[in-house]
Phi, psi and omega in degrees: 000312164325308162296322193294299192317325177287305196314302163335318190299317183326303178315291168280013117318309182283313155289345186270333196285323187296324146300325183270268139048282174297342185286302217263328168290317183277334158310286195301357199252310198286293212298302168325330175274329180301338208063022157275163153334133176267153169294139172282162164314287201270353146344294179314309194288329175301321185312315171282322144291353178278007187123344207264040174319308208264323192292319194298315185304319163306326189288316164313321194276310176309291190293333204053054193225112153093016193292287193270038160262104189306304179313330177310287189311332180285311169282308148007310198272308175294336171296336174279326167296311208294314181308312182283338181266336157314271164357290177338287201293346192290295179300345161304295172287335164266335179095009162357143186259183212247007149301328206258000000 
């Protein structure tokens, strides 16, 4: 019961970091129209590494923000390995079942 309870706190963690995540890319897409100060990269790229993968990938997809920039997307794709290879061990080391 306990595990349940934490994988939940988790879930919604993960949607508030994934909302902000989509907040601050499409913040960072509306300010790209303006000609204002930009959001950094790697701001961005932390936001993502911090959970917020699925909200950035949407925002991207939505917004058309940051798509055809290669240099980006390449680190993106590495922020997304660093996650997974993260995860792996996490999950290794804690004994995690093979759901999450």
């Amino acid at each position: 019961m306990e595990s349940c309870f934490r994988f939940v706190h988790m879930f919604y963690l993960l949607i508030v970091v994934n909302l902000i995540s989509f907040i601050i890319f499409g913040l960072d897409k509306r300010k790209a129209i303006q000609h204002q100060r930009r959001i950094s990269e790697s701001f961005l790229l932390t936001v993502t590494f911090l959970g917020g993968t699925f909200g950035a990938v949407l925002a991207m997809l939505i917004f058309r923000h940051k798509v055809s920039k290669k240099s980006f997307l390449w680190k993106f794709g590495v922020v997304i390995l660093i996650q997974l290879v993260v995860f792996y061990f996490l999950k290794e080391k804690f004994k995690i079942s093979s759901f999450l």
